[in-house]
C-alpha atoms as one frame of an Amber mdcrd trajectory, in Angstrom:
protein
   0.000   0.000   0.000   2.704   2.420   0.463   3.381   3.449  -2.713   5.415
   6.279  -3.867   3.701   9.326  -4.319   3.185   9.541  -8.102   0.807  10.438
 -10.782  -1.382   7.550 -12.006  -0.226   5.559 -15.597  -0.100   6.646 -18.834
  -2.892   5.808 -20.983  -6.456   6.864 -21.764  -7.831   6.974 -18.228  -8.678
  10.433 -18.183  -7.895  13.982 -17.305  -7.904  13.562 -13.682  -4.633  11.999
 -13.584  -3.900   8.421 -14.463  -0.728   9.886 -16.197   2.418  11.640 -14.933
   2.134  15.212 -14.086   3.274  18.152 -15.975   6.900  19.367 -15.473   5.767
  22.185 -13.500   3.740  19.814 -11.490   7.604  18.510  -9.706   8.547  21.765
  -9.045   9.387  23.255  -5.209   7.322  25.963  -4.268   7.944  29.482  -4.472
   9.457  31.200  -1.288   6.595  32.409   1.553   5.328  36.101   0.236   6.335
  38.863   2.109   3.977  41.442   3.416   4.727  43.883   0.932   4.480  41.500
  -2.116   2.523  42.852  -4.817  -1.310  41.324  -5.281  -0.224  39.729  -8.941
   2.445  38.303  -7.730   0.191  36.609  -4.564  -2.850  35.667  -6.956   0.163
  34.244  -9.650   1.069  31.908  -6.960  -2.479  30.905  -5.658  -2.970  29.674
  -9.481   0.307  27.649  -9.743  -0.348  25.972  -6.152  -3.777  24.667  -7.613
  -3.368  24.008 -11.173   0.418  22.822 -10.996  -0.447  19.435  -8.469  -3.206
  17.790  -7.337  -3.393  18.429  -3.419  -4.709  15.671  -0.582  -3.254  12.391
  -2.442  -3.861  10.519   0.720  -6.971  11.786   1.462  -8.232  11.570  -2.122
  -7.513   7.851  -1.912  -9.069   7.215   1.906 -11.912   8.651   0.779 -11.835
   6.337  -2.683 -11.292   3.410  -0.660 -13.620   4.108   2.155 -16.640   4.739
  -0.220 -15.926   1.922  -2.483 -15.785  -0.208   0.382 -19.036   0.741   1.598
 -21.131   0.522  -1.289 -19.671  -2.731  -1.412 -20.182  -4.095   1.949 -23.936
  -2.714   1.077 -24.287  -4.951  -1.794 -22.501  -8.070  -0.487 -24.671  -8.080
   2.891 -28.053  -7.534   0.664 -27.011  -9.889  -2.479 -29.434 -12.208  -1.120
 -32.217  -9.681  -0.807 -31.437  -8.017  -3.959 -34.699  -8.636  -5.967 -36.843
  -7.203  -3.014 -34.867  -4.243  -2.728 -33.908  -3.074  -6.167 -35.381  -6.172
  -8.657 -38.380  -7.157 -10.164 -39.836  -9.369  -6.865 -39.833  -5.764  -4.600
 -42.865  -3.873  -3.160 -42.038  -1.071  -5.220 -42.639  -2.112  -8.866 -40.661
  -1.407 -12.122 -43.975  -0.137 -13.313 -44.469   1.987 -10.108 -40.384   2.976
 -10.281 -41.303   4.234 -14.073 -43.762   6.179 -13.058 -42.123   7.999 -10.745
 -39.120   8.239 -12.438 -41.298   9.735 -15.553 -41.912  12.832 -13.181 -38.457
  13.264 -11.469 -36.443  12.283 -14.314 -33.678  10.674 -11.734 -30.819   8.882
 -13.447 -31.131   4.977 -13.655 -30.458   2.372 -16.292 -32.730   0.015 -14.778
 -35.262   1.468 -17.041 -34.176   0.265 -19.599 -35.734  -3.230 -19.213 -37.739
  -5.084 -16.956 -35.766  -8.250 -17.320 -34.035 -10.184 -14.833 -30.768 -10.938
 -16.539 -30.557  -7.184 -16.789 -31.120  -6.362 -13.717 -28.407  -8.949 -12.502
 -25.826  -7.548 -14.985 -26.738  -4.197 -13.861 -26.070  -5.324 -10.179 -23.289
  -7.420 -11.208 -21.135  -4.757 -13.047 -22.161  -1.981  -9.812 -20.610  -4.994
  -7.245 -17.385  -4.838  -9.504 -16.865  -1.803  -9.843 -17.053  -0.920  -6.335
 -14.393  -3.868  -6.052 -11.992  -2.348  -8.577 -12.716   1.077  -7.466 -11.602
  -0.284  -3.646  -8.362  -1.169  -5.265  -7.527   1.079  -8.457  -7.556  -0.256
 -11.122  -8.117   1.722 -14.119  -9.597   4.491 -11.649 -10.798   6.895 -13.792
 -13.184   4.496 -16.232 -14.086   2.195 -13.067 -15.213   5.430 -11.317 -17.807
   6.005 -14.304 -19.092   2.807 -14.102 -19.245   2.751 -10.115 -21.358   6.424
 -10.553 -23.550   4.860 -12.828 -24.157   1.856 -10.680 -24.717   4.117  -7.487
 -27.359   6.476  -8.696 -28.965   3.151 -10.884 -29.609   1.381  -7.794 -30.650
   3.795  -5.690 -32.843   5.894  -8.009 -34.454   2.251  -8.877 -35.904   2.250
  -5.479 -36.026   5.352  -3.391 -37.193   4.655  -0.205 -33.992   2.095   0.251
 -31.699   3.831   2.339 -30.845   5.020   6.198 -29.212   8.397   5.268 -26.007
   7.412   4.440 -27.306   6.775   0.608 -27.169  10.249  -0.080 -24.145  10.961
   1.012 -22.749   7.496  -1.254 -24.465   9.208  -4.178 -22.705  12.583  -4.237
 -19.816  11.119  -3.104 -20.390   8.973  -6.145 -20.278  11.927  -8.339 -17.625
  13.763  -6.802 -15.235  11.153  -7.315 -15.056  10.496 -11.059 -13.325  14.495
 -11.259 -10.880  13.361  -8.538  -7.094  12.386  -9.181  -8.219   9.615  -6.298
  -5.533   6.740  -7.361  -2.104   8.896  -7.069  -1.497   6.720  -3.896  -2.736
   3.530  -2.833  -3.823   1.550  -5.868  -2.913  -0.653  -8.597  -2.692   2.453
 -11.149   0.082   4.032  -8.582   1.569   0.646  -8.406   1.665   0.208 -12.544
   2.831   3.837 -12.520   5.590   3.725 -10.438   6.471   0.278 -12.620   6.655
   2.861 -15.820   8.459   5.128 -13.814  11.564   2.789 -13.067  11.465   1.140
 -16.614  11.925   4.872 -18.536  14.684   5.732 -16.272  16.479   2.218 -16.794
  16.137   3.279 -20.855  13.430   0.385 -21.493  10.521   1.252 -23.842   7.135
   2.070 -22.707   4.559  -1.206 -22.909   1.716  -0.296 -25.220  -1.281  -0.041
 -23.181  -4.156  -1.613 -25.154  -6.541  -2.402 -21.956  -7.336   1.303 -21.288
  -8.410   1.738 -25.021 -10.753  -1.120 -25.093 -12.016  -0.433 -21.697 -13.072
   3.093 -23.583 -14.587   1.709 -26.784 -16.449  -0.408 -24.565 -17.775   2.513
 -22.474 -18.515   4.309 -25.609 -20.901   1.463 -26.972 -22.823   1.829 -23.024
 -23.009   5.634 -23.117 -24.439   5.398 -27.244 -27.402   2.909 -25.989 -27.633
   5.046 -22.768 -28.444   7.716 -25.180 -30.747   5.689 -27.234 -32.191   5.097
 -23.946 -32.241   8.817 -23.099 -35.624   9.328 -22.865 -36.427   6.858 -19.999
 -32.504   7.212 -18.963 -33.446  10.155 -16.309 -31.801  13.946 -16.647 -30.144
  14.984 -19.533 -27.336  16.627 -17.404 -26.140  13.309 -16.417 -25.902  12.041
 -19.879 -24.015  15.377 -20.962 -21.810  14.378 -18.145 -20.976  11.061 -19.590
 -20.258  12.510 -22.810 -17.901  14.948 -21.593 -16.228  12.318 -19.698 -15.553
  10.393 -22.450 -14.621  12.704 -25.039 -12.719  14.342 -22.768 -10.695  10.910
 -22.068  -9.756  10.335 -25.256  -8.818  13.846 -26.018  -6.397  13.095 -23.108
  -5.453   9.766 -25.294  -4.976  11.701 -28.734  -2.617  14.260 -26.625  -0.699
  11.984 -24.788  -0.124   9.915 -27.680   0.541  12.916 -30.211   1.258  16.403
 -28.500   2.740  15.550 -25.326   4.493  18.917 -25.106   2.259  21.920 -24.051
  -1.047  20.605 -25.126  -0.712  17.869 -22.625   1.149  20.842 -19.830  -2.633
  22.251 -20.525  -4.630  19.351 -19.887  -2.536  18.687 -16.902  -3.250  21.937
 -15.166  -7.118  21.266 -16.193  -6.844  17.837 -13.945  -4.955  19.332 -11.120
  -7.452  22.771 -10.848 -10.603  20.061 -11.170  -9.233  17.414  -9.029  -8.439
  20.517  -6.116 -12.007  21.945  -6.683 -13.628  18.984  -5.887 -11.742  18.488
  -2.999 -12.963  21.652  -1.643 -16.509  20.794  -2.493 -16.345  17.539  -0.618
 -14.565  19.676   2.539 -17.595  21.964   2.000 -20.330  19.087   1.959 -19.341
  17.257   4.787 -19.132  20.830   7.184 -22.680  21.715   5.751 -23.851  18.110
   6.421 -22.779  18.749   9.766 -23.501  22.039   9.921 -27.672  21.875   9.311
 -27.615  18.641  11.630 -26.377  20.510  14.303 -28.940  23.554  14.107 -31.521
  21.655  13.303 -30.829  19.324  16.792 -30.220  22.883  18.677 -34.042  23.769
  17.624 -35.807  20.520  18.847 -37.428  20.659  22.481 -35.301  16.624  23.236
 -32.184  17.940  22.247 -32.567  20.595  24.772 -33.349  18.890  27.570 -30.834
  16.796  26.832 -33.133  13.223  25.975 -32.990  12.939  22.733 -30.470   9.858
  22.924 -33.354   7.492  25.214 -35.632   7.117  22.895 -33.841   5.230  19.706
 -32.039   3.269  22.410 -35.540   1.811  23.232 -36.701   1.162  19.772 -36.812
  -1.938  18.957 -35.506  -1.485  15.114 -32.649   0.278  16.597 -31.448  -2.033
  18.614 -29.268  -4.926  17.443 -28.100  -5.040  20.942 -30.754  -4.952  23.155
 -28.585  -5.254  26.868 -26.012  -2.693  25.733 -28.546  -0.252  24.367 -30.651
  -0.762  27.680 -27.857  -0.408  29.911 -26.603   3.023  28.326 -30.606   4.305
  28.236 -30.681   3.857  31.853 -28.085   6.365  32.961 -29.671   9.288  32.536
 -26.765  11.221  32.607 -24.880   9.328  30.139 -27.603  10.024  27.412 -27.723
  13.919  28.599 -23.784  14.110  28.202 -23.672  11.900  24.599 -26.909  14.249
  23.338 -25.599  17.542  24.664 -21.554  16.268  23.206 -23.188  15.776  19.627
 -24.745  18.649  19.096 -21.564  20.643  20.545 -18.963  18.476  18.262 -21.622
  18.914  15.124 -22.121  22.508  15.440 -18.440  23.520  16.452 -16.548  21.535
  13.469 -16.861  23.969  10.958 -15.086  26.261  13.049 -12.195  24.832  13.936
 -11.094  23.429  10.280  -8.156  26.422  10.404  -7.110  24.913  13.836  -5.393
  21.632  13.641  -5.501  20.345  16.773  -8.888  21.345  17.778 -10.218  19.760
  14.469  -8.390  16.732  14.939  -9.614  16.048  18.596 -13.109  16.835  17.011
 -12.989  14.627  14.233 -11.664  11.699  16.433 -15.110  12.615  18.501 -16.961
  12.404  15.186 -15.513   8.877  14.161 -16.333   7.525  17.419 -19.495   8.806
  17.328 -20.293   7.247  13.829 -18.798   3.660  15.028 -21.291   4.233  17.707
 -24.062   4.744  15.322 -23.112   1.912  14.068 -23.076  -0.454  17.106 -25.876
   0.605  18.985 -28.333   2.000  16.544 -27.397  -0.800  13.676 -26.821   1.462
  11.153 -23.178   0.454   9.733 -23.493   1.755   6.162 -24.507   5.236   7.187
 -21.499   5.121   9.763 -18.935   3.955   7.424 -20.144   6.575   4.648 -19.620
   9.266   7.170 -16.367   8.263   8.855 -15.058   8.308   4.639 -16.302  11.545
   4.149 -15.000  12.977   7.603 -11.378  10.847   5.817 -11.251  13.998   3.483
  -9.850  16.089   6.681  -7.333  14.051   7.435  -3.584  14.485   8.182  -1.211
  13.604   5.749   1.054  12.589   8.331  -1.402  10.340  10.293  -2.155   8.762
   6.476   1.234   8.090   5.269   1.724   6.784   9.283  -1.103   4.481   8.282
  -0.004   3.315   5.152   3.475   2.799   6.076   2.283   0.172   8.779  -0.813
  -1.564   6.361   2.667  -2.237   4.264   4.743  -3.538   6.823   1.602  -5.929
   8.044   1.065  -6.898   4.501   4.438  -8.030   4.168   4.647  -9.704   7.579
   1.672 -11.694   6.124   2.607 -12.415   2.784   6.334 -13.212   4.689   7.593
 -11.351   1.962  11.065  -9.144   2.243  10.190  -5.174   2.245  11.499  -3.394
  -1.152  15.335  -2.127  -0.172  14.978   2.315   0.822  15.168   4.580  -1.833
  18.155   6.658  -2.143  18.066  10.258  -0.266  16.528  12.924  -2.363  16.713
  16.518  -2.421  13.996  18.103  -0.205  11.352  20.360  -1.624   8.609  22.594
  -0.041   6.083  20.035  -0.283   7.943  17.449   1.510   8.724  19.881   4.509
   5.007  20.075   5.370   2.557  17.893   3.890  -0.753  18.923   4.772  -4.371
  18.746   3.364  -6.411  21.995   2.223  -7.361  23.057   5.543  -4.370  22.166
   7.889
């Protein structure tokens, strides 16, 4: 897992990354501005800081991995209920679904057909996805498909879901603009491959799976097309399109122009990949954010009982002694009810403080594993605790890492890779942080 931090491979994957960056992109940072700097010179340097790399590697890729493992622990632990909850044997009808769907115009390609062997293709191909997503492979065309399998499956049936659905499908979105595989994954693993064999002088290896991978997409997104008018919105499908042409204008470049052309679509990936970033940073404080008003206003969550009452529902409990035994301490519940709203209401304020936001988002984790355990809600924990992953520290990450790679090799018994030689230091190795601290 502890790769070395590089772009993704070569090939037609896309514009968020699978290929090495720019020249710029290796560059050390300018020198700290001065207080009498000029304002050109400042907002000169704000643009090469977020179009010349792609910031938050390691939290791009913990928040790949913890998504993609979530939508597939969802669709491993329901495989066996999959035709009442998304298929042809549920409450809620295809007929019903198209009806509905004729009115909203949400995004599914369940629509297409009423089959079953459609249906379990469609649910097949979402389950795989999620699995190569989890790992990297081919991120940026496996990211498509795992959108399209999201927002298929959970348009298909709408009232499926605990909360944690909606934050899977913008997460969903969000990810297929994100350079999520620079770390972590098979593409940084392939990568780093390329990387060693141009330096020893060896040719590059054609790449012919990322092509076909494309043509193959290409034939889905024409029918989806065809489809378009029981598809769902036409903004989704304009997406698609962009995405695609937009790969293999990436392809034609790299194969072609590879001089400032490609410097240009480079830039493109880094300033989109960065946006994003800030956009998930942005959900998951509003998220938090409304909760915590919202709990402020309600008469439970001021008296400080709002905690009892889910404890002694029988749905929510998948532990009925420990649930019991926390309910009956009275002020245990006031403490965890008054502690949530505080933590949920004070984390947007503290993002520019990196202590304080750590300590909170320790005390946000716990509380989603709690969620988890006592309420039995594990999907809408785990999609939470991956979007709180966004904030972070680089440090703690590449801590992380460093020790998954040691226990995989401890495992495997195999003998870790010998040190790479010293390097020079740059800027971004003296202080690796994430957008907010």
């Amino acid at each position: 897992m502890n790769e070395p931090r590089t772009e993704e491979a070569n090939g037609p994957e896309g514009p968020r990354g699978d290929a090495p960056a720019s020249p710029s992109a290796g560059r050390a940072p300018a020198p700290r501005a001065r207080s009498g700097e000029p304002l050109d010179r400042r907002l000169a340097r704000a643009v090469q800081t977020v179009t010349g790399r792609s910031l938050g590697p390691y939290q791009s890729a913990i928040v790949r991995i913890g998504f993609s493992l979530t939508w597939l622990a969802f669709l491993l632990r329901e495989l066996p209920h999959r035709h009442e909850l998304y298929g042809p044997d549920g409450p809620w009808s295809w007929e019903m679904a198209r009806r509905l769907l004729s009115g909203n115009h949400a995004f599914t390609v369940l629509m297409w057909s009423d089959d079953r062997l459609w249906f379990e293709l469609v649910y097949g191909l979402a389950t795989l996805s999620a699995l190569l997503l989890l790992v990297g492979w081919r991120t940026r065309a496996v990211s498509v498909v795992f959108m399209v399998g999201v927002l298929s499956l959970q348009n298909r049936s709408v009232f499926v879901g605990d909360g944690g659905d909606n934050v899977l499908h913008l997460m969903a979105i969000y990810l297929v603009f994100t350079r999520c595989s620079q770390v972590w994954s098979l593409d940084a693993r392939r990568a780093a491959r390329e990387a060693r064999a141009a330096r020893a002088g060896e040719p590059a290896p054609d790449d012919r799976v990322g092509p076909l991978l494309w043509t193959v997409l290409g034939g889905f997104l024409l029918a989806a097309t065809w489809f378009g008018d029981v598809t769902g919105e036409w903004w989704v499908l304009v997406l698609l399109w962009v995405l695609w042409l937009g790969n293999a204008l990436w392809w034609v470049v790299c194969r072609y122009a590879p001089g400032e052309p490609r410097t240009l679509l480079d830039a493109l990936a880094h300033l989109a990949h960065n946006a994003v970033l800030v956009v998930i940073m942005v959900e998951v404080c509003l998220i938090y954010a409304t909760a915590g008003w919202y709990k402020i206003q309600g008469s439970r969550w001021q008296d400080g009982t709002a905690l009892f009452y889910p404890l002694n529902l029988d749905y929510f409990t998948p532990w009925p002694a420990l649930s019991e035994l926390l309910g009956s301490s009275g002020v245990m519940v006031m403490l965890l009810s008054y502690g949530t709203v505080i933590v949920q209401v004070a984390f947007p304020f503290t993002l520019f403080n990196r202590r304080v936001k750590n300590v909170l988002l320790v005390a946000m984790m716990l509380e989603h594993a709690g969620i988890a355990l006592l309420l039995g809600l594990p999907v809408f924990s785990l999609a939470m605790i991956s979007a709180d992953a966004v904030f972070l520290p680089t440090a703690f990450l590449v801590a992380l890492g460093a020790r998954a790679a040691r226990g995989r090799d401890r495992l495997l018994k195999r003998t870790p890779a010998e040190p790479l030689p010293e390097q020079r230091r740059t800027g971004e190795e003296r202080g690796p942080r994430t957008l907010v601290g």
